[in-house]
Tab-separated table of C-alpha atoms in Angstrom:
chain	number	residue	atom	x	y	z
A	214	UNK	CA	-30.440	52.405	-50.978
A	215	UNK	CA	-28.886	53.137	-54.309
A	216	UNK	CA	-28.007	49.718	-55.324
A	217	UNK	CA	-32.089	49.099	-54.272
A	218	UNK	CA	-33.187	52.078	-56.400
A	219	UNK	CA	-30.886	50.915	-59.403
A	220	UNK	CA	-32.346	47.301	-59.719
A	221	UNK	CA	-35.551	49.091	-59.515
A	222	UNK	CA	-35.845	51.209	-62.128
A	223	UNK	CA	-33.403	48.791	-64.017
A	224	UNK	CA	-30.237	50.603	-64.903
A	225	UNK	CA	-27.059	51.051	-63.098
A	226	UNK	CA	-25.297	48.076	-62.403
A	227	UNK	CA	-24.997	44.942	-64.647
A	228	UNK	CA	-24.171	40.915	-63.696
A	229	UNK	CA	-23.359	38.936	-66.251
A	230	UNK	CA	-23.432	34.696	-65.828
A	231	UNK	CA	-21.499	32.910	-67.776
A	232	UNK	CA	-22.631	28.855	-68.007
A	233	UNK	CA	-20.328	26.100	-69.391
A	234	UNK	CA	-22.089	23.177	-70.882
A	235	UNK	CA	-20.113	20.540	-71.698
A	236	UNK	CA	-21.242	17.240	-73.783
A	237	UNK	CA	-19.508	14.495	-74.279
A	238	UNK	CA	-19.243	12.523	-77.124
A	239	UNK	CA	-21.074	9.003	-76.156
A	240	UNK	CA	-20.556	6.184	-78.664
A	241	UNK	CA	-23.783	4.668	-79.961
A	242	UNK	CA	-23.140	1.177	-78.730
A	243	UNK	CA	-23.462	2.201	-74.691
A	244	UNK	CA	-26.733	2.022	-73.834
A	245	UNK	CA	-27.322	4.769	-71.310
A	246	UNK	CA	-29.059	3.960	-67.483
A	247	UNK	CA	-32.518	5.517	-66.889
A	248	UNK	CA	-35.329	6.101	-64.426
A	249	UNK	CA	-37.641	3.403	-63.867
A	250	UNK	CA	-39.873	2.100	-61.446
A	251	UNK	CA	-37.889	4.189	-59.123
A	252	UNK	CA	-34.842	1.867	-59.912
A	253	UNK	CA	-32.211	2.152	-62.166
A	254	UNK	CA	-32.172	-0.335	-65.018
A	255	UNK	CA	-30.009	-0.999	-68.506
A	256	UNK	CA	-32.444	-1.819	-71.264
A	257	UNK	CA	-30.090	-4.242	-72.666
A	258	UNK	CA	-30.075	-6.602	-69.512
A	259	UNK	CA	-33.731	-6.127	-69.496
A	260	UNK	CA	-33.847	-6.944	-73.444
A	261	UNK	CA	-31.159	-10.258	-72.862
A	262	UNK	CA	-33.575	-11.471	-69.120
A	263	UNK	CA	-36.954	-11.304	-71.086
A	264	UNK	CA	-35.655	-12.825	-74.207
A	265	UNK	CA	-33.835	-15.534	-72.123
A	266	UNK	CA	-37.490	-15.308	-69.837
A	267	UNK	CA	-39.693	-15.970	-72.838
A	268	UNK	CA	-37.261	-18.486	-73.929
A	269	UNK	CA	-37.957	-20.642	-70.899
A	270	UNK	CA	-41.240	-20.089	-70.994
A	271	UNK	CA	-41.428	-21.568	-74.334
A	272	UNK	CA	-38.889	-24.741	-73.867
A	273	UNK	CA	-40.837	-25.679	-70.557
A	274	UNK	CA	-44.492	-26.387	-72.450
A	275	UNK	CA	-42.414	-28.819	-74.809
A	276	UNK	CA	-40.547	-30.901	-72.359
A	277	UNK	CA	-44.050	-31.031	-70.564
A	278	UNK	CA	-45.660	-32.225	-73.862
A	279	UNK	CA	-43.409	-34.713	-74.840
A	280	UNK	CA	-43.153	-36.000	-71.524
A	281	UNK	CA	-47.119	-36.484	-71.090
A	282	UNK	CA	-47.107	-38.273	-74.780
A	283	UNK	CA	-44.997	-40.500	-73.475
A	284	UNK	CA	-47.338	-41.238	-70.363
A	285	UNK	CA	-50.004	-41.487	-72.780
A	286	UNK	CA	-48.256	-44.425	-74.577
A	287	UNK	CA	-47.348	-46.060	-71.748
A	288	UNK	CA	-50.820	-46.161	-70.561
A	289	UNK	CA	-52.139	-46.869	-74.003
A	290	UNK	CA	-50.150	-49.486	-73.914
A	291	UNK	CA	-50.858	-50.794	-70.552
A	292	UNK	CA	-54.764	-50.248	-71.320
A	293	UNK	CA	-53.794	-52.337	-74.570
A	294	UNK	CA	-52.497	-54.901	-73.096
A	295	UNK	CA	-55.139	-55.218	-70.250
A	296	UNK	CA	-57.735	-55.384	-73.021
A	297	UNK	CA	-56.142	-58.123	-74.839
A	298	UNK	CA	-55.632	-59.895	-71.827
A	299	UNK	CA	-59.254	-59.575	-70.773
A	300	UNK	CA	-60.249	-60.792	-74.195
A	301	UNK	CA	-58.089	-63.406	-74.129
A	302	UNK	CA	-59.315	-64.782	-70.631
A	303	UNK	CA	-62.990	-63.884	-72.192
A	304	UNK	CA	-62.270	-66.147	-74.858
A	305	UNK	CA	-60.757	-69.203	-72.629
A	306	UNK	CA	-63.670	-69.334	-69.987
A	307	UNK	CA	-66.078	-69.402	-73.810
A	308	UNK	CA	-64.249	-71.995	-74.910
A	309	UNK	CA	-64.014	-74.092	-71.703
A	310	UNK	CA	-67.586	-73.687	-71.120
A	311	UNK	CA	-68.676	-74.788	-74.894
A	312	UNK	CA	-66.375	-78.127	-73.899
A	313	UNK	CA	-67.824	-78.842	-71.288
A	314	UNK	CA	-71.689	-78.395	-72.434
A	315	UNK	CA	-70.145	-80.425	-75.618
A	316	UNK	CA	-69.122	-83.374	-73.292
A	317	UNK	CA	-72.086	-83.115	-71.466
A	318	UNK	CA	-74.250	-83.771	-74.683
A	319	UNK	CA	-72.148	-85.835	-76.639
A	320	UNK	CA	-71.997	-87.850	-73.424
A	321	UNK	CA	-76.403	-87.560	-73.393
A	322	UNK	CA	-76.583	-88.968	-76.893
A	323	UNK	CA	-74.058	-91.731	-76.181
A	324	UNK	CA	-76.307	-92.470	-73.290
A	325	UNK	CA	-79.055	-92.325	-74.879
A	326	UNK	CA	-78.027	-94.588	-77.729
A	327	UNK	CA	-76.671	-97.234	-74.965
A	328	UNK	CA	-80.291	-97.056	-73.500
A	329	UNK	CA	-82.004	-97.563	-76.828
A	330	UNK	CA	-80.341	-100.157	-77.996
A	331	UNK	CA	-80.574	-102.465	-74.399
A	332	UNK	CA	-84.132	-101.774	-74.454
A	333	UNK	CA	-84.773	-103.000	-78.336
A	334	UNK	CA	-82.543	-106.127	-77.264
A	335	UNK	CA	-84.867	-106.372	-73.843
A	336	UNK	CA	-87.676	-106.631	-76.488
A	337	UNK	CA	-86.952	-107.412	-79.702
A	338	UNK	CA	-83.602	-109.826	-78.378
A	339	UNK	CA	-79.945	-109.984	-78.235
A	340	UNK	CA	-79.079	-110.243	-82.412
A	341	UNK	CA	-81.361	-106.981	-82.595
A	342	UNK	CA	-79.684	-105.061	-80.608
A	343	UNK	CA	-76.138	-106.140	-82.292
A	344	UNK	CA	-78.199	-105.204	-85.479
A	345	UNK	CA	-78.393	-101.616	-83.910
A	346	UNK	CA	-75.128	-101.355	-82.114
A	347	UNK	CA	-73.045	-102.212	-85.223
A	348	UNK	CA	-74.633	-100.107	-87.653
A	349	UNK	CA	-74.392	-97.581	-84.781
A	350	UNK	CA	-70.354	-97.766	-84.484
A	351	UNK	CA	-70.065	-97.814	-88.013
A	352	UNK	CA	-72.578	-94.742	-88.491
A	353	UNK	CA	-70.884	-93.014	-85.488
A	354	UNK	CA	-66.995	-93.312	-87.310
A	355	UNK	CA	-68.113	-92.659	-90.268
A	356	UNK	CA	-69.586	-89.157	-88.812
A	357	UNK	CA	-66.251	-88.463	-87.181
A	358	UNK	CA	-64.523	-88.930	-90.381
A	359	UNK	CA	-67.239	-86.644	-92.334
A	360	UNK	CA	-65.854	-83.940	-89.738
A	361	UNK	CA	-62.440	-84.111	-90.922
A	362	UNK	CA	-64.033	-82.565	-94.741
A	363	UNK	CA	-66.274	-80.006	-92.705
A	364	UNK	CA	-63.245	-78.714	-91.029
A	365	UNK	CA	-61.530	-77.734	-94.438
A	366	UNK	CA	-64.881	-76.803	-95.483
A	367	UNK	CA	-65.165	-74.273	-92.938
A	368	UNK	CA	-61.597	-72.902	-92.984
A	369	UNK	CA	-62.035	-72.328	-96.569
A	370	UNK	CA	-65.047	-70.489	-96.171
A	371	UNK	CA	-63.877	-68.927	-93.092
A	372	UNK	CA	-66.503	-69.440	-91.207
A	373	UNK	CA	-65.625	-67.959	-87.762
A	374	UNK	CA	-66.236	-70.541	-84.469
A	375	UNK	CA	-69.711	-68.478	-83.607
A	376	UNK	CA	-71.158	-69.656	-86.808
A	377	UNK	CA	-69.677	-72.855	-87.304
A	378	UNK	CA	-72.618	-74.583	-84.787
A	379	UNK	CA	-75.369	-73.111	-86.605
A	380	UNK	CA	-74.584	-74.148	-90.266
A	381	UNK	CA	-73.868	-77.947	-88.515
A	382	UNK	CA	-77.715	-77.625	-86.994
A	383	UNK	CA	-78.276	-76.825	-90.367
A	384	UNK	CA	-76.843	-79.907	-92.180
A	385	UNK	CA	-78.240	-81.927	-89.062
A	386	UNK	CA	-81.636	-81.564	-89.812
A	387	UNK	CA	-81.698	-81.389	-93.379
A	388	UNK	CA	-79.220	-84.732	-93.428
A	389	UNK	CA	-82.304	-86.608	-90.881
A	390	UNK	CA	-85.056	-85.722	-93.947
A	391	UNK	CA	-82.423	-87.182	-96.203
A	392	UNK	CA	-81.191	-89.994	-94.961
A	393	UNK	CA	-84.813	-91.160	-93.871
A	394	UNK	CA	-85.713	-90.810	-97.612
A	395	UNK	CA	-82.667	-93.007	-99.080
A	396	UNK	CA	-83.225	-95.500	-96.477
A	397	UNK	CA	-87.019	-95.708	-97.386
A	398	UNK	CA	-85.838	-95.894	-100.879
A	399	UNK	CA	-82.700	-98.004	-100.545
A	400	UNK	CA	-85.129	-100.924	-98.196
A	401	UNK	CA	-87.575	-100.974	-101.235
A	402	UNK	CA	-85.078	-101.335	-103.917
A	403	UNK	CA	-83.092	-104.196	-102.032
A	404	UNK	CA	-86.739	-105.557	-101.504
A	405	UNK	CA	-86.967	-105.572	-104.725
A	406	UNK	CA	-83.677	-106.319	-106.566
A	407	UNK	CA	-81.366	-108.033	-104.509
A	408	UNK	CA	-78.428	-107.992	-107.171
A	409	UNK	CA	-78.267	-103.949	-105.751
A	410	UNK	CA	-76.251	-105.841	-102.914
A	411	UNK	CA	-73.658	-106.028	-105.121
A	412	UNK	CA	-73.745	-101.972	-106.477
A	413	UNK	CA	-73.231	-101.172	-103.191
A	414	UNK	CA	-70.463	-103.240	-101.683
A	415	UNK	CA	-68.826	-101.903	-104.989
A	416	UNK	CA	-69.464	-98.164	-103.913
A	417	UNK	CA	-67.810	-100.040	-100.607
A	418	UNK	CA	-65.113	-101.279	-101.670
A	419	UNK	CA	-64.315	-98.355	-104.060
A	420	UNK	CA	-64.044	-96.084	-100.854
A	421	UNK	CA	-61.690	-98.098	-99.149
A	422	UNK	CA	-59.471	-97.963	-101.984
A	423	UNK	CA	-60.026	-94.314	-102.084
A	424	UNK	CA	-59.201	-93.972	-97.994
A	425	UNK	CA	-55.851	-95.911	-98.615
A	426	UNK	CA	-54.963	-94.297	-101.496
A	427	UNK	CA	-55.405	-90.948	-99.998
A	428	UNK	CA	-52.131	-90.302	-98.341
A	429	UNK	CA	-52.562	-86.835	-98.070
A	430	UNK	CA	-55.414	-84.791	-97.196
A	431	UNK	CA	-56.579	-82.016	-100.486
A	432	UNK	CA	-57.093	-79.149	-98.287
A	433	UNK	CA	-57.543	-77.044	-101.290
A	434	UNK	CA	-61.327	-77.175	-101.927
A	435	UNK	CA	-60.952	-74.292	-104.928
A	436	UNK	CA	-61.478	-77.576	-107.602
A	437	UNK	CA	-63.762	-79.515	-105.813
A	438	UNK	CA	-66.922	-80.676	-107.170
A	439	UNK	CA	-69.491	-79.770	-104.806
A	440	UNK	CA	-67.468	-76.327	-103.986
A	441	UNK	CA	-67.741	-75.618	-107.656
A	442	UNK	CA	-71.592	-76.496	-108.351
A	443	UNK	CA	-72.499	-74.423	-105.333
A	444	UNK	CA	-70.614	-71.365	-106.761
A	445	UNK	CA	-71.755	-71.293	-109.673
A	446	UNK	CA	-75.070	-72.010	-108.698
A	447	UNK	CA	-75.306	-69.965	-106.076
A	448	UNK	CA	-74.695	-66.296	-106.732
A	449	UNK	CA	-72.815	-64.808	-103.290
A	450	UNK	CA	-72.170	-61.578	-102.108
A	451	UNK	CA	-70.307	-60.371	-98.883
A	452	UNK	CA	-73.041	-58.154	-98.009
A	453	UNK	CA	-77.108	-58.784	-97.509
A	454	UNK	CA	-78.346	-58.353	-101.044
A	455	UNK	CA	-81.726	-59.082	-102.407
A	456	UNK	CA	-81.588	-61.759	-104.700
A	457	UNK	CA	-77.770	-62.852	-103.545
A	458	UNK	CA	-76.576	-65.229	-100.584
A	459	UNK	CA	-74.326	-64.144	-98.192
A	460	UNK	CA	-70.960	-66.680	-97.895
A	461	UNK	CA	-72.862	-68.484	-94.698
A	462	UNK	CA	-75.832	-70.101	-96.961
A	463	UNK	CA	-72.780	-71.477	-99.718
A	464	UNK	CA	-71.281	-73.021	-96.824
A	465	UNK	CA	-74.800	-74.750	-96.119
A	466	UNK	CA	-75.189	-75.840	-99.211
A	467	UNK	CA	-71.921	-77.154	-99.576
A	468	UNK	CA	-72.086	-79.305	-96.174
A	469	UNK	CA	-75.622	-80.547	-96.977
A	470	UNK	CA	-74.570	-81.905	-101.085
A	471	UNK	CA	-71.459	-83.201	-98.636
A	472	UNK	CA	-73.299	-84.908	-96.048
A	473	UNK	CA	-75.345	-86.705	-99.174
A	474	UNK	CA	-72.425	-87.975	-100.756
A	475	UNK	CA	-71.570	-89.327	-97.416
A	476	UNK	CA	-74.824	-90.961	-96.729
A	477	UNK	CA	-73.540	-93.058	-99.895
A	478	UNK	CA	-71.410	-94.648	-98.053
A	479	UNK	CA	-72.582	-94.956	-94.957
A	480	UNK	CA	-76.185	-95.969	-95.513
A	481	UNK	CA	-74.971	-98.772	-97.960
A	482	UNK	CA	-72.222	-100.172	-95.012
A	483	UNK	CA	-75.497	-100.084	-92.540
A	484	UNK	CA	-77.299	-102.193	-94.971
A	485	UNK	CA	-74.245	-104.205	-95.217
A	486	UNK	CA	-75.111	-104.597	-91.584
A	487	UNK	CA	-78.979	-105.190	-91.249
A	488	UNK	CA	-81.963	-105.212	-93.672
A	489	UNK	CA	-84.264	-103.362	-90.953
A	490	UNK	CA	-85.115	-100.289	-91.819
A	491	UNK	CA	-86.075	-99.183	-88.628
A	492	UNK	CA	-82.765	-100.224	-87.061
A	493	UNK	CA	-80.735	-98.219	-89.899
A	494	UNK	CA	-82.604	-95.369	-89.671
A	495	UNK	CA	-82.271	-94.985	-85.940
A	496	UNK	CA	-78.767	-95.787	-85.990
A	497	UNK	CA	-78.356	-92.816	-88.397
A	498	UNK	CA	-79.864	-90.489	-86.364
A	499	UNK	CA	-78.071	-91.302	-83.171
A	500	UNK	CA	-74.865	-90.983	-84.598
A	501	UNK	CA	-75.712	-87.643	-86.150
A	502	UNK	CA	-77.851	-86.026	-83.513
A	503	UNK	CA	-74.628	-85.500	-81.483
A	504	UNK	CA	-72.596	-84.477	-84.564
A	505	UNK	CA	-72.326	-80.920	-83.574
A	506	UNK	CA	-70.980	-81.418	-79.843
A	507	UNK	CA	-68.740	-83.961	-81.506
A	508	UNK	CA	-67.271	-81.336	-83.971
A	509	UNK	CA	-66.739	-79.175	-80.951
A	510	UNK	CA	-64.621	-81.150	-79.535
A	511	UNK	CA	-62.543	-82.933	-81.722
A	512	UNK	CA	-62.179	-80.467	-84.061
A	513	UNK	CA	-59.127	-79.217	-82.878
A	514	UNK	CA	-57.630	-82.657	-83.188
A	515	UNK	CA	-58.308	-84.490	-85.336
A	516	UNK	CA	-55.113	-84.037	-87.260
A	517	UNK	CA	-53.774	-86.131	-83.936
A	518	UNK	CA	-55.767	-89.212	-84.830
A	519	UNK	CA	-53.664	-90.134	-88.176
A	520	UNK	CA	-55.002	-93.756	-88.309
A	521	UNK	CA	-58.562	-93.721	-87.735
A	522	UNK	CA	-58.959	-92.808	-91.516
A	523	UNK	CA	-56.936	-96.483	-92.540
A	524	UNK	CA	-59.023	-98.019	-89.794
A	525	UNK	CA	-62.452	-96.845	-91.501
A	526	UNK	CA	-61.237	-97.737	-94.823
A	527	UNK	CA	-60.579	-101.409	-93.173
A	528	UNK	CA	-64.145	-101.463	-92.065
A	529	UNK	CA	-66.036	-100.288	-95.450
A	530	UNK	CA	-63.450	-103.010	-97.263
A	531	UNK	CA	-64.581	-105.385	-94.502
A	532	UNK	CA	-68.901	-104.763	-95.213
A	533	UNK	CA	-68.503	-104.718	-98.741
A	534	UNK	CA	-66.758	-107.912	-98.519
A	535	UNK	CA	-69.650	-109.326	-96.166
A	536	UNK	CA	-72.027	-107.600	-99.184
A	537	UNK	CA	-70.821	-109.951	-101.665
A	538	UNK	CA	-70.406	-113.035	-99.245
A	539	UNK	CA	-74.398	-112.605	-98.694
A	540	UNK	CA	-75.406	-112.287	-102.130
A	541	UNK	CA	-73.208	-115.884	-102.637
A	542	UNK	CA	-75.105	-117.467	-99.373
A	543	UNK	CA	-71.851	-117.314	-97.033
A	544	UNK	CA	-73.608	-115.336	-93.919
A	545	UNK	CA	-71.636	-113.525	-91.361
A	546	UNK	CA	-73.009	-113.111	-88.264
A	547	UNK	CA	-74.566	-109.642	-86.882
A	548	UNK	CA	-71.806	-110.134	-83.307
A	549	UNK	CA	-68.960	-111.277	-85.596
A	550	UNK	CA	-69.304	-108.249	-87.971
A	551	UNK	CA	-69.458	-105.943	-84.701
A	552	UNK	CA	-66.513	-107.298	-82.824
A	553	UNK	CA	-64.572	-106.756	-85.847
A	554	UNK	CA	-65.860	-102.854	-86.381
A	555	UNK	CA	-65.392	-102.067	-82.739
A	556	UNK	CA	-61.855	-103.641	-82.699
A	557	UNK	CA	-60.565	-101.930	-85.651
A	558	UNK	CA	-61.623	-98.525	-84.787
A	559	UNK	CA	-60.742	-98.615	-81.446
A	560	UNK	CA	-57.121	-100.096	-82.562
A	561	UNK	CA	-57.356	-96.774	-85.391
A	562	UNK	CA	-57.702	-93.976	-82.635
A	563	UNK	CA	-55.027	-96.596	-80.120
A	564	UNK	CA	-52.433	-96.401	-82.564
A	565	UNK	CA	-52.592	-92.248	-83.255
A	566	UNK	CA	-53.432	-91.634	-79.197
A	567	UNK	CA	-50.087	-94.027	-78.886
A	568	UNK	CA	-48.107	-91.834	-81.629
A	569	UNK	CA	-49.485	-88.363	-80.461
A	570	UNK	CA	-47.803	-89.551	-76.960
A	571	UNK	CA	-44.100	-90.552	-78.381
């Protein structure tokens, strides 16, 4: 009871506690464990696992991009190469099919030519019908060897192959209003003046020396005449302009004033042929009509066929010859005159089918 009454009224007996702390010193480089999350963790293995966390989680994106760029090039490539083959196949059947339709008209006109001329021999009898048959041959060679100019005129235009048929339909018809019109006025003037014979087997002959001559072919038409006239002529722009032609309408002109200097040649070795005006004008316009399925398919080669060019020149040496043995009353007949066309053009495109093959 007195150690109760002393606590209670506070005096008496005294406790004293003594309490030792002790610190030690901790070095500033030891990172000390804590409470988290109910776990123990060291914040500097947390620090190095998120760094080296984060770290993957940025290198993995990367690897995933360059590896899907390279996916996309390969299938760019692929889709690339599927489109050029496409195109390419595209561009084979267009080409096979725009033979064929050329065979099937050149082959038409050929016919048709074949049929014409038996009837007029039916009717009008057999030297008629050589009439129309040799100026026919000649008309028809000379037309293949006015392609080998409209070639070079259309590569140096560069005309691409979808326009190349239309500017030819072009020339066509203006060349049949033409030609009609020099033959009308060519049958008057021989009519007329029969010492023009001997202009015009001189224009001949004057060809054929130019054929031989020409061993190689100029397939630079910057200096030609006709080129030049047109251009300066004809003001051109690349783009539809009022008052300007677009490069398509020079390359008209320029196979139309072409055609006509070819129609000097070949309408005079016609009337080297026959006087008839019907018979040259209707051998004209078979051998042109089928012109443009022609071009389509011997363009490609006609560099093959090396001596049909000597063989024509042999054949306009040949009428003017016959020109000037007419005007001097030595006639050669219509049949002889034919066999000797037909045999030296066929031997022409022989000889260059026989060196394409060695």
């Amino acid at each position: 009871m007195g150690l109760a009454s002393a606590v209670h009224h506070g005096g008496g007996i005294r406790i004293s506690l003594n309490f030792h702390l002790r610190v030690a010193s901790v070095s500033p480089t030891v990172q000390l464990p804590r409470w988290t999350g109910f776990r123990f963790s060291n914040h500097r293995v947390s620090l190095v696992h998120s760094v080296s966390h984060n770290r993957r989680t940025i290198c993995f994106p990367v690897a995933r991009s360059k590896g899907m760029e390279q996916e996309d090039h390969l299938s760019r490539e692929e889709e690339r190469r599927a489109s050029n083959s496409y195109a390419d196949s595209q561009e084979k059947l267009q080409k096979s099919e725009a033979y064929a339709s050329s065979v099937k008209t050149v082959a038409f006109w050929v016919c048709s030519a074949v049929a014409f001329g038996v009837g007029l021999g039916l009717k009008e009898g057999v030297g008629k019908a050589s009439e129309f048959f040799a100026g026919y041959i000649l008309e028809q060679s000379l037309s293949v060897d006015n392609l080998f100019v409209f070639v070079l005129i259309f590569k140096y235009f560069k005309v691409p192959p979808m326009y190349q048929n239309r500017v030819l339909s072009y020339g066509i018809a203006g060349a049949v209003f033409f030609r009609l019109s020099l033959i009308l006025l060519g049958t008057a003037t021989l009519q007329r003046f029969e010492a023009v014979n001997l202009l015009l087997a001189a224009v001949l002959l004057f060809s054929s020396f130019k054929l031989f001559s020409n061993d190689e072919d100029d397939t630079d038409l910057s200096d030609n005449f006709i080129v030049k006239t047109c251009q300066r002529f004809i003001p051109v722009t690349c783009v539809k302009y009022f008052g300007q032609a677009t490069p398509l309408l020079l390359t008209v002109a320029v196979i139309e004033l072409s055609d006509i200097a070819f129609a000097v040649d070949s309408i005079p070795a016609v009337f080297g042929v026959t006087r008839d005006p019907f018979i040259v004008f209707t051998s004209n316009i078979f051998a042109i009509l089928g012109l443009r399925s022609l071009y389509t398919l011997i363009a490609e080669g006609m560099a093959d066929l090396e001596y049909l060019q000597p063989s024509i020149a042999v054949v306009l040496g040949f009428i003017g010859c016959k020109m000037i043995l007419d005007f001097f009353g030595f006639h050669i007949s219509t049949e002889a005159s034919l066999g000797f066309v037909a045999t030296s053009l066929s031997a022409g495109v022989l000889l260059s089918l026989a060196k394409k093959a060695d």
